[in-house]
Tab-separated table of C-alpha atoms in Angstrom:
chain	number	residue	atom	x	y	z
A	487	MET	CA	-11.084	-0.279	-43.616
A	488	ALA	CA	-8.822	-1.426	-40.741
A	489	GLY	CA	-5.604	-3.034	-41.992
A	490	GLN	CA	-6.069	-1.846	-45.580
A	491	SER	CA	-5.589	1.419	-47.509
A	492	ASP	CA	-8.086	3.215	-49.709
A	493	LEU	CA	-6.846	2.695	-53.250
A	494	ILE	CA	-7.250	4.893	-56.316
A	495	LYS	CA	-6.477	3.240	-59.670
A	496	VAL	CA	-5.758	5.365	-62.764
A	497	GLY	CA	-5.724	3.681	-66.180
A	498	GLY	CA	-3.512	6.325	-67.815
A	499	THR	CA	-1.189	9.034	-66.530
A	500	ALA	CA	-1.828	10.843	-63.226
A	501	ASN	CA	-0.603	14.332	-62.358
A	502	LEU	CA	-0.107	14.647	-58.600
A	503	ALA	CA	-0.677	17.879	-56.673
A	504	GLY	CA	-1.940	19.090	-53.284
A	505	THR	CA	-1.574	17.195	-50.011
A	506	VAL	CA	-2.657	13.900	-48.512
A	507	VAL	CA	-4.583	13.777	-45.206
A	508	VAL	CA	-4.498	10.474	-43.331
A	509	ASP	CA	-7.312	9.154	-41.140
A	510	THR	CA	-6.454	8.250	-37.532
A	511	MET	CA	-7.962	4.807	-37.087
A	512	ASP	CA	-7.024	1.443	-35.647
A	513	GLY	CA	-5.405	-1.125	-37.870
A	514	TYR	CA	-2.219	0.489	-39.127
A	515	LYS	CA	0.954	-1.571	-39.015
A	516	ILE	CA	4.267	0.070	-38.376
A	517	ASN	CA	6.686	0.223	-41.355
A	518	TYR	CA	4.151	-1.408	-43.679
A	519	ASP	CA	3.789	0.061	-47.212
A	520	TYR	CA	0.131	0.732	-48.039
A	521	THR	CA	-0.651	1.311	-51.732
A	522	ILE	CA	-2.946	4.335	-52.008
A	523	LEU	CA	-2.694	5.202	-55.734
A	524	THR	CA	-1.589	3.495	-58.959
A	525	ALA	CA	-1.297	4.952	-62.461
A	526	GLU	CA	-0.475	2.687	-65.392
A	527	GLY	CA	1.082	5.622	-67.284
A	528	GLY	CA	3.052	6.982	-64.344
A	529	PHE	CA	2.914	10.432	-62.747
A	530	ASN	CA	4.533	12.684	-65.328
A	531	GLY	CA	7.286	13.550	-62.851
A	532	THR	CA	4.831	15.014	-60.336
A	533	GLN	CA	4.502	14.415	-56.572
A	534	PHE	CA	2.244	15.545	-53.759
A	535	THR	CA	3.224	18.819	-52.110
A	536	ASP	CA	4.121	17.241	-48.745
A	537	ASN	CA	5.575	13.772	-48.449
A	538	THR	CA	4.954	13.740	-44.668
A	539	PRO	CA	1.186	14.325	-44.668
A	540	ALA	CA	-0.885	15.320	-41.648
A	541	TRP	CA	-3.262	13.233	-39.583
A	542	ASN	CA	-6.865	14.349	-39.871
A	543	ASN	CA	-7.333	14.702	-36.096
A	544	VAL	CA	-5.938	17.452	-33.873
A	545	ASN	CA	-5.302	14.805	-31.179
A	546	ASN	CA	-3.207	12.751	-33.567
A	547	TYR	CA	-1.013	9.811	-32.790
A	548	ALA	CA	1.986	11.010	-30.808
A	549	PHE	CA	4.681	8.535	-31.813
A	550	VAL	CA	4.216	7.821	-35.533
A	551	ARG	CA	4.079	9.846	-38.701
A	552	PRO	CA	2.660	8.999	-42.143
A	553	VAL	CA	5.214	9.131	-44.968
A	554	ILE	CA	4.527	9.172	-48.726
A	555	SER	CA	6.894	7.375	-51.142
A	556	TYR	CA	6.797	6.562	-54.853
A	557	ASP	CA	7.854	4.154	-57.517
A	558	PRO	CA	7.219	4.849	-61.228
A	559	THR	CA	3.543	3.792	-61.108
A	560	THR	CA	2.609	3.598	-57.411
A	561	VAL	CA	2.158	5.909	-54.395
A	562	PHE	CA	2.738	4.298	-50.995
A	563	LEU	CA	1.738	5.374	-47.481
A	564	THR	CA	3.982	4.092	-44.680
A	565	VAL	CA	3.409	4.651	-40.943
A	566	GLN	CA	6.824	5.124	-39.317
A	567	ARG	CA	8.044	5.712	-35.778
A	568	ASN	CA	8.766	9.421	-35.437
A	569	ASP	CA	11.435	11.082	-33.299
A	570	VAL	CA	9.110	11.923	-30.374
A	571	ALA	CA	10.430	10.107	-27.298
A	572	PHE	CA	7.865	8.247	-25.197
A	573	ALA	CA	9.161	10.078	-22.130
A	574	SER	CA	8.593	13.508	-23.675
A	575	VAL	CA	4.849	13.304	-22.992
A	576	ALA	CA	5.212	11.761	-19.508
A	577	GLU	CA	4.135	13.923	-16.575
A	578	THR	CA	5.602	12.165	-13.513
A	579	PRO	CA	8.828	10.331	-12.618
A	580	ASN	CA	6.960	7.006	-12.594
A	581	GLN	CA	5.649	7.669	-16.092
A	582	VAL	CA	9.124	8.624	-17.313
A	583	ALA	CA	10.505	5.326	-15.952
A	584	VAL	CA	7.861	3.295	-17.793
A	585	ALA	CA	8.288	5.311	-20.992
A	586	ASN	CA	12.045	4.764	-21.035
A	587	ALA	CA	11.531	1.026	-20.522
A	588	LEU	CA	9.097	0.926	-23.444
A	589	GLU	CA	11.724	2.529	-25.686
A	590	THR	CA	13.986	-0.487	-25.111
A	591	MET	CA	11.346	-2.778	-26.665
A	592	GLY	CA	11.680	-1.200	-30.115
A	593	GLY	CA	13.151	-4.240	-31.856
A	594	SER	CA	11.177	-6.899	-29.993
A	595	GLN	CA	8.157	-7.206	-32.324
A	596	SER	CA	6.032	-6.775	-29.194
A	597	GLU	CA	2.302	-6.269	-29.597
A	598	LEU	CA	2.400	-3.940	-26.597
A	599	TYR	CA	5.137	-1.804	-28.128
A	600	GLU	CA	3.328	-1.526	-31.464
A	601	ASP	CA	0.060	-0.618	-29.752
A	602	VAL	CA	1.786	2.126	-27.748
A	603	VAL	CA	3.446	3.460	-30.901
A	604	LEU	CA	0.389	3.201	-33.139
A	605	ARG	CA	-2.522	3.970	-30.820
A	606	LEU	CA	-1.589	6.641	-28.320
A	607	THR	CA	-2.060	10.364	-28.481
A	608	ALA	CA	0.010	12.670	-26.305
A	609	GLN	CA	-3.038	13.126	-24.092
A	610	GLU	CA	-3.624	9.393	-23.614
A	611	ALA	CA	-0.040	8.273	-23.027
A	612	PRO	CA	0.356	9.340	-19.346
A	613	THR	CA	-2.699	7.325	-18.291
A	614	VAL	CA	-1.400	4.251	-20.120
A	615	TYR	CA	2.044	4.641	-18.523
A	616	ASN	CA	0.354	4.651	-15.107
A	617	ALA	CA	-1.548	1.474	-15.934
A	618	LEU	CA	1.640	-0.262	-17.098
A	619	SER	CA	3.744	0.847	-14.119
A	620	GLY	CA	2.563	-1.649	-11.498
A	621	ASP	CA	3.067	1.005	-8.819
A	622	ILE	CA	0.462	-0.772	-6.689
A	623	TYR	CA	3.225	-3.245	-5.758
A	624	ALA	CA	5.223	-0.376	-4.257
A	625	SER	CA	2.205	1.114	-2.477
A	626	ALA	CA	1.265	-2.310	-1.084
A	627	GLN	CA	4.540	-2.251	0.864
A	628	THR	CA	3.308	0.802	2.756
A	629	VAL	CA	0.003	-0.953	3.450
A	630	MET	CA	1.819	-3.999	4.884
A	631	ILE	CA	4.073	-1.867	7.071
A	632	ASN	CA	1.143	0.145	8.430
A	633	GLN	CA	-0.767	-3.014	9.360
A	634	THR	CA	2.001	-4.151	11.718
A	635	GLN	CA	0.689	-1.557	14.181
A	636	HIS	CA	-2.185	-3.856	15.203
A	637	VAL	CA	0.217	-6.370	16.784
A	638	ARG	CA	1.971	-3.628	18.737
A	639	ASP	CA	-1.333	-2.208	19.966
A	640	ALA	CA	-2.515	-5.657	21.060
A	641	VAL	CA	0.656	-6.404	23.034
A	642	THR	CA	0.825	-2.980	24.679
A	643	GLY	CA	-2.801	-3.197	25.755
A	644	ARG	CA	-2.379	-6.729	27.042
A	645	LEU	CA	0.616	-5.875	29.209
A	646	GLN	CA	-1.208	-2.872	30.634
A	647	GLN	CA	-4.164	-5.079	31.492
A	648	ALA	CA	-2.069	-7.909	32.906
A	649	PHE	CA	-0.529	-5.583	35.479
A	650	GLY	CA	-3.885	-4.182	36.534
A	651	GLY	CA	-5.603	-2.211	33.818
A	652	LYS	CA	-4.550	1.061	32.266
A	653	PRO	CA	-4.253	0.972	35.344
A	654	THR	CA	-6.562	2.897	37.695
A	655	THR	CA	-7.140	1.529	41.169
A	656	PRO	CA	-10.649	0.059	40.670
A	657	VAL	CA	-9.616	-1.667	37.470
A	658	LYS	CA	-6.711	-3.477	39.080
A	659	ALA	CA	-9.217	-6.144	40.002
A	660	MET	CA	-9.624	-6.832	36.286
A	661	GLY	CA	-6.176	-8.288	35.935
A	662	TYR	CA	-4.126	-10.122	38.481
A	663	ALA	CA	-4.878	-8.297	41.723
A	664	PRO	CA	-7.049	-9.385	44.657
A	665	SER	CA	-10.527	-7.910	44.380
A	666	ASP	CA	-10.503	-6.349	47.831
A	667	ASP	CA	-10.685	-2.615	47.105
A	668	ASP	CA	-9.055	-1.516	50.358
A	669	ALA	CA	-6.086	-3.767	49.760
A	670	GLN	CA	-5.684	-2.324	46.287
A	671	MET	CA	-5.645	1.246	47.567
A	672	ASN	CA	-2.516	0.629	49.613
A	673	GLY	CA	-0.034	-0.010	46.812
A	674	TYR	CA	0.623	1.344	43.363
A	675	TYR	CA	0.275	-2.039	41.690
A	676	ALA	CA	-1.157	-5.223	43.142
A	677	GLU	CA	0.784	-8.434	43.343
A	678	PRO	CA	-0.433	-10.969	40.778
A	679	GLU	CA	-3.027	-13.363	42.187
A	680	SER	CA	-2.918	-15.794	39.241
A	681	THR	CA	0.077	-17.095	37.375
A	682	TYR	CA	-1.418	-17.458	33.895
A	683	GLY	CA	-3.764	-15.588	31.598
A	684	ALA	CA	-5.225	-15.782	28.098
A	685	TRP	CA	-6.534	-12.999	25.912
A	686	GLY	CA	-8.032	-12.204	22.530
A	687	TYR	CA	-7.953	-9.013	20.488
A	688	ALA	CA	-10.130	-8.337	17.420
A	689	TYR	CA	-9.587	-5.342	15.175
A	690	GLY	CA	-10.874	-3.680	12.034
A	691	SER	CA	-9.394	-0.648	10.293
A	692	TRP	CA	-10.068	1.554	7.281
A	693	SER	CA	-7.294	3.697	5.854
A	694	GLU	CA	-6.493	5.982	2.955
A	695	LEU	CA	-3.072	7.065	1.716
A	696	LYS	CA	-3.661	10.124	-0.429
A	697	GLY	CA	-0.675	9.729	-2.695
A	698	ASN	CA	1.206	12.578	-4.312
A	699	SER	CA	1.992	14.057	-7.713
A	700	ASN	CA	3.853	10.874	-8.685
A	701	THR	CA	1.503	8.101	-7.583
A	702	GLY	CA	-2.214	7.679	-6.984
A	703	LYS	CA	-3.937	7.204	-3.652
A	704	ILE	CA	-4.495	3.772	-2.160
A	705	LYS	CA	-7.271	2.658	0.172
A	706	SER	CA	-7.193	-0.404	2.394
A	707	ASP	CA	-9.518	-2.285	4.751
A	708	THR	CA	-8.184	-4.708	7.358
A	709	GLY	CA	-9.729	-7.103	9.836
A	710	GLY	CA	-8.169	-9.676	12.096
A	711	PHE	CA	-7.800	-11.429	15.422
A	712	ILE	CA	-4.836	-11.954	17.762
A	713	ALA	CA	-4.775	-14.379	20.686
A	714	GLY	CA	-2.160	-14.796	23.372
A	715	PHE	CA	-1.167	-16.645	26.510
A	716	ASP	CA	1.203	-15.396	29.202
A	717	GLY	CA	2.468	-16.090	32.679
A	718	ALA	CA	4.164	-14.355	35.584
A	719	LEU	CA	7.891	-14.845	36.081
A	720	SER	CA	7.679	-12.773	39.259
A	721	GLU	CA	5.519	-10.042	40.714
A	722	ASN	CA	7.297	-7.624	38.360
A	723	TRP	CA	7.651	-9.588	35.104
A	724	ARG	CA	5.353	-11.353	32.649
A	725	VAL	CA	6.178	-13.138	29.380
A	726	GLY	CA	3.890	-14.528	26.718
A	727	ALA	CA	3.340	-15.700	23.165
A	728	LEU	CA	0.774	-14.742	20.545
A	729	ALA	CA	-0.648	-15.870	17.218
A	730	GLY	CA	-2.847	-13.952	14.821
A	731	TYR	CA	-4.599	-13.863	11.478
A	732	GLY	CA	-5.539	-10.823	9.412
A	733	TYR	CA	-6.993	-10.060	6.003
A	734	THR	CA	-6.371	-6.838	4.085
A	735	SER	CA	-7.876	-5.605	0.822
A	736	PHE	CA	-6.501	-2.585	-1.022
A	737	ASP	CA	-6.992	-0.725	-4.281
A	738	ASN	CA	-5.715	2.333	-6.086
A	739	ASP	CA	-7.338	4.640	-8.627
A	740	GLN	CA	-5.534	3.086	-11.618
A	741	ASN	CA	-7.480	-0.148	-12.267
A	742	ALA	CA	-5.506	-2.209	-9.765
A	743	SER	CA	-6.523	-3.909	-6.526
A	744	GLY	CA	-5.269	-6.600	-4.213
A	745	ASN	CA	-5.701	-8.544	-1.015
A	746	ALA	CA	-3.431	-10.279	1.467
A	747	ASN	CA	-3.773	-12.926	4.135
A	748	ALA	CA	-1.489	-12.407	7.138
A	749	TYR	CA	-0.361	-15.050	9.643
A	750	THR	CA	1.529	-13.849	12.729
A	751	LEU	CA	3.534	-15.458	15.515
A	752	GLY	CA	5.178	-13.458	18.280
A	753	ALA	CA	6.476	-13.222	21.819
A	754	TYR	CA	6.350	-10.427	24.365
A	755	ALA	CA	7.527	-9.449	27.823
A	756	GLY	CA	6.751	-6.646	30.232
A	757	GLY	CA	7.436	-5.423	33.706
A	758	GLN	CA	6.118	-2.874	36.187
A	759	TRP	CA	7.807	-1.400	39.278
A	760	ASP	CA	6.931	0.942	42.154
A	761	ILE	CA	8.737	4.223	42.626
A	762	SER	CA	6.435	5.439	45.402
A	763	ASP	CA	2.842	4.912	46.534
A	764	SER	CA	1.602	7.070	43.641
A	765	THR	CA	4.259	6.609	40.968
A	766	GLY	CA	5.834	3.784	39.057
A	767	TRP	CA	7.233	2.859	35.715
A	768	ALA	CA	6.573	0.137	33.163
A	769	LEU	CA	8.458	-1.593	30.365
A	770	ARG	CA	6.643	-3.347	27.479
A	771	SER	CA	8.300	-5.113	24.545
A	772	GLY	CA	7.717	-7.683	21.842
A	773	LEU	CA	8.842	-9.458	18.676
A	774	ALA	CA	6.598	-10.684	15.858
A	775	TYR	CA	6.904	-12.231	12.409
A	776	THR	CA	4.086	-12.047	9.863
A	777	TRP	CA	3.721	-14.090	6.678
A	778	ASN	CA	1.738	-12.016	4.153
A	779	THR	CA	0.499	-13.548	0.877
A	780	PRO	CA	-0.627	-10.657	-1.337
A	781	GLU	CA	-2.441	-11.199	-4.611
A	782	VAL	CA	-2.868	-8.290	-7.031
A	783	ASP	CA	-5.117	-7.907	-10.076
A	784	ARG	CA	-4.394	-5.217	-12.674
A	785	THR	CA	-6.111	-4.221	-15.900
A	786	VAL	CA	-4.292	-2.568	-18.807
A	787	SER	CA	-6.651	-1.312	-21.497
A	788	PHE	CA	-6.217	1.251	-24.267
A	789	GLY	CA	-7.326	1.320	-27.869
A	790	SER	CA	-7.748	-2.301	-28.928
A	791	PHE	CA	-5.221	-3.524	-26.338
A	792	TYR	CA	-6.553	-5.323	-23.248
A	793	ASP	CA	-4.950	-7.600	-20.685
A	794	GLN	CA	-5.942	-8.794	-17.223
A	795	LEU	CA	-2.845	-9.385	-15.092
A	796	ASN	CA	-2.349	-11.173	-11.789
A	797	GLY	CA	0.564	-11.225	-9.361
A	798	SER	CA	0.923	-13.525	-6.331
A	799	TYR	CA	3.917	-13.244	-4.018
A	800	ASP	CA	5.170	-13.224	-0.418
A	801	ALA	CA	5.632	-10.041	1.612
A	802	ASN	CA	6.835	-10.929	5.095
A	803	THR	CA	7.440	-8.581	8.007
A	804	PHE	CA	9.534	-8.811	11.141
A	805	GLN	CA	9.062	-6.271	13.904
A	806	ALA	CA	10.660	-5.524	17.252
A	807	PHE	CA	9.231	-2.913	19.591
A	808	GLY	CA	9.524	-1.531	23.073
A	809	GLU	CA	7.902	1.069	25.288
A	810	VAL	CA	8.826	2.833	28.506
A	811	ALA	CA	6.085	4.536	30.536
A	812	PHE	CA	6.024	6.607	33.721
A	813	GLN	CA	2.871	6.091	35.787
A	814	TYR	CA	1.408	8.684	38.125
A	815	GLN	CA	-1.768	8.492	40.213
A	816	PRO	CA	-2.933	12.003	41.122
A	817	ALA	CA	-6.046	10.464	42.731
A	818	ASP	CA	-7.326	7.002	43.598
A	819	GLN	CA	-9.580	6.879	40.538
A	820	MET	CA	-7.183	8.385	38.000
A	821	GLN	CA	-3.883	7.656	36.316
A	822	LEU	CA	-1.658	9.603	33.935
A	823	GLU	CA	0.980	7.803	31.888
A	824	PRO	CA	3.443	9.649	29.644
A	825	TYR	CA	5.208	7.155	27.400
A	826	ALA	CA	7.782	6.754	24.661
A	827	ASN	CA	8.018	3.805	22.319
A	828	LEU	CA	10.196	2.757	19.429
A	829	SER	CA	9.540	0.081	16.823
A	830	TYR	CA	11.466	-1.410	13.920
A	831	VAL	CA	9.763	-3.060	10.936
A	832	ASN	CA	11.555	-5.039	8.232
A	833	LEU	CA	9.597	-5.950	5.089
A	834	ASN	CA	10.817	-8.409	2.450
A	835	ASN	CA	8.963	-8.862	-0.847
A	836	SER	CA	9.729	-11.916	-2.966
A	837	SER	CA	10.378	-11.715	-6.702
A	838	PHE	CA	7.667	-13.035	-9.025
A	839	ASN	CA	6.251	-12.944	-12.537
A	840	GLU	CA	2.742	-11.754	-13.249
A	841	SER	CA	0.435	-13.979	-15.250
A	842	GLY	CA	-1.044	-12.369	-18.344
A	843	ALA	CA	-1.447	-12.746	-22.080
A	844	SER	CA	0.830	-9.938	-23.238
A	845	ALA	CA	4.107	-8.116	-22.724
A	846	ALA	CA	2.329	-5.936	-20.145
A	847	ALA	CA	2.888	-8.744	-17.616
A	848	LEU	CA	5.616	-7.630	-15.229
A	849	GLY	CA	8.559	-9.529	-13.858
A	850	VAL	CA	8.845	-7.929	-10.415
A	851	HIS	CA	12.124	-7.934	-8.482
A	852	SER	CA	12.423	-8.568	-4.742
A	853	ASP	CA	12.398	-5.519	-2.457
A	854	THR	CA	13.280	-4.748	1.146
A	855	MET	CA	12.269	-1.911	3.460
A	856	ASN	CA	13.569	-1.068	6.947
A	857	THR	CA	11.306	1.418	8.697
A	858	TYR	CA	11.390	2.817	12.227
A	859	PHE	CA	8.624	4.490	14.234
A	860	SER	CA	8.868	6.525	17.409
A	861	THR	CA	5.837	7.647	19.391
A	862	LEU	CA	5.652	10.120	22.250
A	863	GLY	CA	2.334	10.409	24.024
A	864	MET	CA	0.187	10.549	27.115
A	865	ARG	CA	-2.469	8.161	28.378
A	866	ALA	CA	-5.091	9.174	30.906
A	867	SER	CA	-7.616	6.871	32.534
A	868	THR	CA	-10.281	7.032	35.186
A	869	GLY	CA	-12.227	4.295	36.931
A	870	PHE	CA	-15.864	4.239	37.995
A	871	ASP	CA	-18.683	1.852	38.850
A	872	ILE	CA	-21.663	0.975	36.668
A	873	GLY	CA	-23.900	-0.685	39.239
A	874	THR	CA	-21.830	-3.569	40.507
A	875	THR	CA	-19.526	-3.546	37.466
A	876	LYS	CA	-16.180	-1.827	37.652
A	877	ALA	CA	-15.322	0.121	34.499
A	878	GLU	CA	-12.600	2.352	33.181
A	879	ALA	CA	-12.486	4.987	30.452
A	880	TYR	CA	-9.201	5.987	28.863
A	881	LEU	CA	-7.764	8.486	26.409
A	882	ASP	CA	-4.488	8.131	24.506
A	883	ALA	CA	-2.933	10.987	22.512
A	884	GLY	CA	0.450	10.828	20.808
A	885	TRP	CA	2.674	11.933	17.948
A	886	ARG	CA	4.266	9.298	15.736
A	887	HIS	CA	7.285	9.883	13.510
A	888	ALA	CA	8.606	7.520	10.824
A	889	TYR	CA	12.300	7.131	9.948
A	890	GLY	CA	14.377	5.091	7.549
A	891	ASP	CA	12.742	3.656	4.438
A	892	ILE	CA	9.453	5.497	4.066
A	893	ASP	CA	9.382	5.823	0.257
A	894	PRO	CA	8.589	2.375	-1.183
A	895	THR	CA	9.781	1.428	-4.650
A	896	SER	CA	9.180	-1.479	-6.983
A	897	THR	CA	11.601	-2.572	-9.700
A	898	ALA	CA	10.131	-4.553	-12.575
A	899	ALA	CA	10.425	-5.215	-16.290
A	900	LEU	CA	7.869	-5.552	-19.031
A	901	THR	CA	8.352	-8.617	-21.209
A	902	GLY	CA	11.238	-7.628	-23.477
A	903	SER	CA	12.074	-4.345	-21.736
A	904	SER	CA	14.895	-3.216	-19.487
A	905	PRO	CA	14.048	-2.967	-15.756
A	906	PHE	CA	12.495	0.219	-14.412
A	907	THR	CA	11.764	1.474	-10.904
A	908	VAL	CA	8.602	3.240	-9.756
A	909	SER	CA	7.610	4.706	-6.402
A	910	GLY	CA	4.506	4.015	-4.344
A	911	VAL	CA	2.593	5.997	-1.760
A	912	PRO	CA	5.029	6.789	1.076
A	913	VAL	CA	4.683	5.887	4.727
A	914	ALA	CA	3.357	8.959	6.544
A	915	ARG	CA	6.291	10.726	8.174
A	916	ASP	CA	4.273	12.371	10.952
A	917	THR	CA	0.871	11.392	12.311
A	918	ALA	CA	-1.266	12.299	15.283
A	919	VAL	CA	-2.532	9.238	17.158
A	920	ILE	CA	-5.768	9.421	19.154
A	921	GLY	CA	-7.287	6.529	21.092
A	922	VAL	CA	-10.365	6.248	23.327
A	923	GLY	CA	-12.051	3.279	24.920
A	924	MET	CA	-13.661	1.584	27.892
A	925	ASP	CA	-12.878	-1.592	29.823
A	926	PHE	CA	-15.372	-3.539	31.930
A	927	ASN	CA	-14.823	-6.070	34.703
A	928	VAL	CA	-17.307	-8.864	33.885
A	929	ASN	CA	-16.273	-10.878	36.939
A	930	GLU	CA	-13.150	-11.629	38.953
A	931	MET	CA	-11.834	-13.805	36.133
A	932	THR	CA	-12.860	-11.912	33.001
A	933	SER	CA	-12.709	-8.409	31.540
A	934	ILE	CA	-13.697	-7.000	28.157
A	935	GLY	CA	-12.814	-3.774	26.381
A	936	LEU	CA	-13.912	-1.729	23.382
A	937	GLY	CA	-11.773	0.936	21.745
A	938	TYR	CA	-11.222	3.309	18.853
A	939	GLU	CA	-7.944	4.588	17.421
A	940	GLY	CA	-7.419	7.201	14.743
A	941	GLN	CA	-4.215	8.175	12.946
A	942	PHE	CA	-4.190	11.469	11.090
A	943	GLY	CA	-1.422	12.916	8.934
A	944	ASP	CA	-1.088	15.151	5.889
A	945	SER	CA	-1.359	12.179	3.536
A	946	TYR	CA	-2.670	9.397	5.760
A	947	THR	CA	-5.883	8.658	7.626
A	948	GLN	CA	-6.687	5.459	9.486
A	949	ASN	CA	-9.662	4.636	11.685
A	950	SER	CA	-9.660	1.458	13.769
A	951	VAL	CA	-12.066	-0.236	16.158
A	952	THR	CA	-10.995	-2.933	18.606
A	953	ALA	CA	-12.488	-5.430	21.029
A	954	ARG	CA	-10.568	-7.212	23.772
A	955	LEU	CA	-11.190	-10.198	26.039
A	956	ASP	CA	-8.889	-11.010	28.994
A	957	ILE	CA	-9.198	-14.129	31.155
A	958	ARG	CA	-7.114	-15.067	34.178
A	959	PHE	CA	-6.836	-18.470	35.771
């Protein structure tokens, strides 16, 4: 039975021969001498053929071996750590990092260490290493960086709208231009009619990072709202401020999931200038800081070992971004806008200790990422009437490239181990960006818009829907 040996007692002398086969079952203790046979008259100088007997299962324990020893009247079975390194059965760099950290716990009397030594087969060990790694903390950094895009999209769209839509001639009445159509036809942009404006932007997105040979995929869902207020400094310049809230949930395929609340404050500025009656250029820029409060739940379970772990920490982002666009009206109802934008995102994760009942609880170090994005693209829009309502349809197509820190890492330590570093799902280096949508002029003071954006890369897919409300006064 578990924790005890089967015992044969001989009243006289026993002659030993053959081999011993040992059952693989829970309950063994490492370096504990189990008495399996006693003989009051001794063994007549005999021993079993093999003093390192075999396990009875082909998928035997990878990191221990049974050893037979003797005294004059007793045969002992001892389960000892063998010379198979934990890392020798690992299959990925993350698993190797965890395995090497586990090796440093050998003298700690850790329940986790003993369970790894005494319970795992070579086939089971890689899965357990993944569960212990906490790589979701690294992958969550990519999730947080990707979500900063919603602020940039909101600001860019707002500044387009504030200077007259995307902007085609009929839609200029949506923003800050007089509603007289003939007057609008005469100039490329219309002089602002109102000094101030307010706006709201709601978004929802669903994304999947496919992972690679080293780390599993991670899925995330995000929803949020951003509101802003701005005013005209002149006919060419507007400045404003924004605040937002978002909520993101994410999970990987290794019994780990998390969520994060996000609180954002920011400022933005933009300008637009004529080159000729049919051409112009625009500048759009902004700064934003987001306080993220992620909370992660992980489960580590193998053999008789089980622990539910929780980590709560801060993961704050700062971003600065800017865009330059050339605007061309080939016809009164149409506009083309090639553009280039650049953004910088800094992410700082705080250090923290997971809560849990075992040595599987991680002490996670602080981490920083500095990531840059550049996007080159083209926007096209056309205006039309739906009854008495002015409307606009637009298409946005671009190519986004990521630079700098795109491979997130997390450094942590198991209780009693040396620190180890694992990688998460990387930020997609190259993605195609596609956006479509429609804006509607509700009245001279109000416009609304609905949109879709998709991002598609080799390892990354994101689909987003948006709704916008703009009010001038």
